[in-house]
Amino acid sequence: MRVSDAMTRDVRLIDPDNSLLDAARIMAEAEIGALPVRDNDRLIGVVTDRDIVVRALAQGKAADTKVRDVMSQDVKYCYEDEDLDEVAINMADIQVRRLPVLSRDKRLVGILSLCDVATHESRLMAGKAICGISERESTHTYRGSKPH
């Protein structure tokens, strides 16, 4: 099965100069946890609900802080014509729960989440992806001191 068979096509986007409040409202309205960030027609980052809480609120940033100030700029993505099994394994390896999906000409065409993998792929593959993501610290894991 290809990524395009499982991905969500209706993707909400946000501009980098929008506020975190704008991002949070879009996420709440759409019941999602991540928004691809676009500059004109190019994907330049992703902002997650965790970014808003950990990178912004926990550091005392205000709701009017720009998305660009807290978004992840190192965007991991996959292509719509890739094999879903291989992408699920890659999600586990790089420890991400969702990936923007691009066409071969690098245009955003969807987003693939672990939920999409679980719905369209075997439970075993979804379980392997979840285990891989949960195994060790990810790029979004808080690395501050642990409570005593």
Coordinates of C-alpha atoms in Angstrom, one line a residue:
M1 CA 0.0 0.0 0.0
R2 CA 1.2 3.5 -0.8
V3 CA 1.2 6.5 1.6
S4 CA -1.3 8.2 -0.7
D5 CA -3.8 5.4 0.1
A6 CA -3.7 6.1 3.9
M7 CA -2.8 9.8 4.3
T8 CA -5.2 12.5 5.3
R9 CA -5.6 14.9 2.4
D10 CA -7.5 17.7 4.1
V11 CA -4.5 19.5 5.8
R12 CA -4.8 22.7 7.7
L13 CA -1.9 25.0 7.3
I14 CA -0.6 28.1 9.1
D15 CA 1.7 30.9 8.1
P16 CA 4.9 31.6 10.1
D17 CA 3.8 35.1 11.1
N18 CA 0.5 33.9 12.6
S19 CA 0.4 33.8 16.4
L20 CA 0.5 30.8 18.7
L21 CA -3.1 31.7 19.6
D22 CA -4.1 31.4 16.0
A23 CA -2.4 28.0 15.8
A24 CA -4.0 26.7 19.0
R25 CA -7.4 27.8 17.8
I26 CA -7.0 26.0 14.4
M27 CA -5.8 22.9 16.2
A28 CA -8.8 23.0 18.6
E29 CA -11.3 23.6 15.8
A30 CA -9.9 20.8 13.6
E31 CA -9.1 18.5 16.6
I32 CA -5.5 18.0 15.5
G33 CA -2.1 18.3 17.2
A34 CA 0.1 19.6 14.4
L35 CA 0.1 22.2 11.7
P36 CA 2.4 22.4 8.7
V37 CA 3.9 25.9 8.4
R38 CA 4.0 27.3 4.9
D39 CA 5.7 30.3 3.3
N40 CA 3.9 31.0 0.1
D41 CA 3.6 27.5 -1.4
R42 CA 6.6 25.9 0.4
L43 CA 6.7 23.8 3.6
I44 CA 9.1 25.5 6.0
G45 CA 8.2 23.9 9.4
V46 CA 5.7 22.2 11.6
V47 CA 4.2 23.5 14.8
T48 CA 2.7 21.0 17.3
D49 CA 0.6 21.4 20.4
R50 CA 3.6 20.2 22.3
D51 CA 5.7 23.0 20.7
I52 CA 3.1 25.5 22.0
V53 CA 3.2 24.2 25.5
V54 CA 6.9 23.2 25.9
R55 CA 8.7 25.7 23.7
A56 CA 6.4 28.6 24.3
L57 CA 4.2 28.6 27.4
A58 CA 6.7 26.8 29.7
Q59 CA 9.2 29.4 28.7
G60 CA 6.9 32.3 29.5
K61 CA 6.1 33.3 25.9
A62 CA 2.9 35.0 25.2
A63 CA 0.0 33.9 23.0
D64 CA 0.9 36.5 20.4
T65 CA 4.3 34.9 19.9
K66 CA 4.9 34.2 16.2
V67 CA 4.6 30.5 15.1
R68 CA 8.1 30.9 13.5
D69 CA 9.6 31.4 17.0
V70 CA 8.6 27.9 18.2
M71 CA 8.1 25.8 15.1
S72 CA 10.3 22.8 14.3
Q73 CA 12.3 23.9 11.2
D74 CA 13.9 20.5 10.6
V75 CA 10.9 19.1 8.8
K76 CA 10.8 15.3 8.3
Y77 CA 8.5 14.2 5.5
C78 CA 7.7 11.4 3.2
Y79 CA 6.5 11.1 -0.4
E80 CA 3.0 10.1 -1.4
D81 CA 4.3 7.3 -3.7
E82 CA 6.3 5.6 -0.9
D83 CA 5.4 2.2 0.6
L84 CA 3.4 2.7 3.8
D85 CA 5.3 -0.1 5.6
E86 CA 8.6 1.5 4.9
V87 CA 7.4 4.9 6.0
A88 CA 5.9 3.4 9.2
I89 CA 9.3 1.9 10.0
N90 CA 11.0 5.2 9.3
M91 CA 8.5 7.0 11.6
A92 CA 9.6 4.6 14.3
D93 CA 13.3 5.2 13.5
I94 CA 13.1 9.0 13.6
Q95 CA 10.5 8.9 16.3
V96 CA 7.7 11.0 14.9
R97 CA 4.0 10.5 15.2
R98 CA 3.1 12.3 12.0
L99 CA 4.8 13.3 8.7
P100 CA 3.8 15.8 6.1
V101 CA 3.4 14.1 2.7
L102 CA 4.9 15.7 -0.4
S103 CA 4.5 15.1 -4.1
R104 CA 7.7 14.5 -5.9
D105 CA 7.8 18.2 -6.9
K106 CA 7.8 18.9 -3.1
R107 CA 4.3 20.2 -2.8
L108 CA 2.3 19.4 0.3
V109 CA -0.4 16.9 -0.5
G110 CA -1.3 15.4 2.9
I111 CA -0.2 14.3 6.3
L112 CA 0.3 10.8 7.6
S113 CA -0.2 10.1 11.2
L114 CA 0.2 6.9 13.3
C115 CA -3.6 6.8 13.4
D116 CA -3.6 6.6 9.6
V117 CA -1.0 3.8 9.7
A118 CA -3.0 1.9 12.3
T119 CA -6.2 2.3 10.3
H120 CA -4.7 1.2 6.9
E121 CA -1.9 -1.1 7.8
S122 CA -1.6 -4.2 9.9
R123 CA -1.8 -3.9 13.7
L124 CA 1.6 -5.4 13.9
M125 CA 3.2 -2.7 11.8
A126 CA 1.4 0.1 13.7
G127 CA 2.5 -1.5 17.0
K128 CA 6.1 -1.7 15.8
A129 CA 6.0 2.0 14.8
I130 CA 4.5 3.0 18.2
C131 CA 7.1 0.9 20.1
G132 CA 10.0 2.5 18.1
I133 CA 8.7 6.0 18.7
S134 CA 8.3 5.3 22.4
E135 CA 11.7 3.5 22.9
R136 CA 14.0 6.4 23.6
E137 CA 14.0 10.2 23.6
S138 CA 12.7 11.9 20.5
T139 CA 13.5 15.3 19.1
H140 CA 10.4 16.6 20.9
T141 CA 11.1 15.0 24.3
Y142 CA 11.6 17.4 27.1
R143 CA 15.1 17.2 28.4
G144 CA 14.9 19.3 31.5
S145 CA 15.6 18.0 35.0
K146 CA 13.2 15.4 36.2
P147 CA 11.0 16.2 39.3
H148 CA 12.4 14.7 42.5

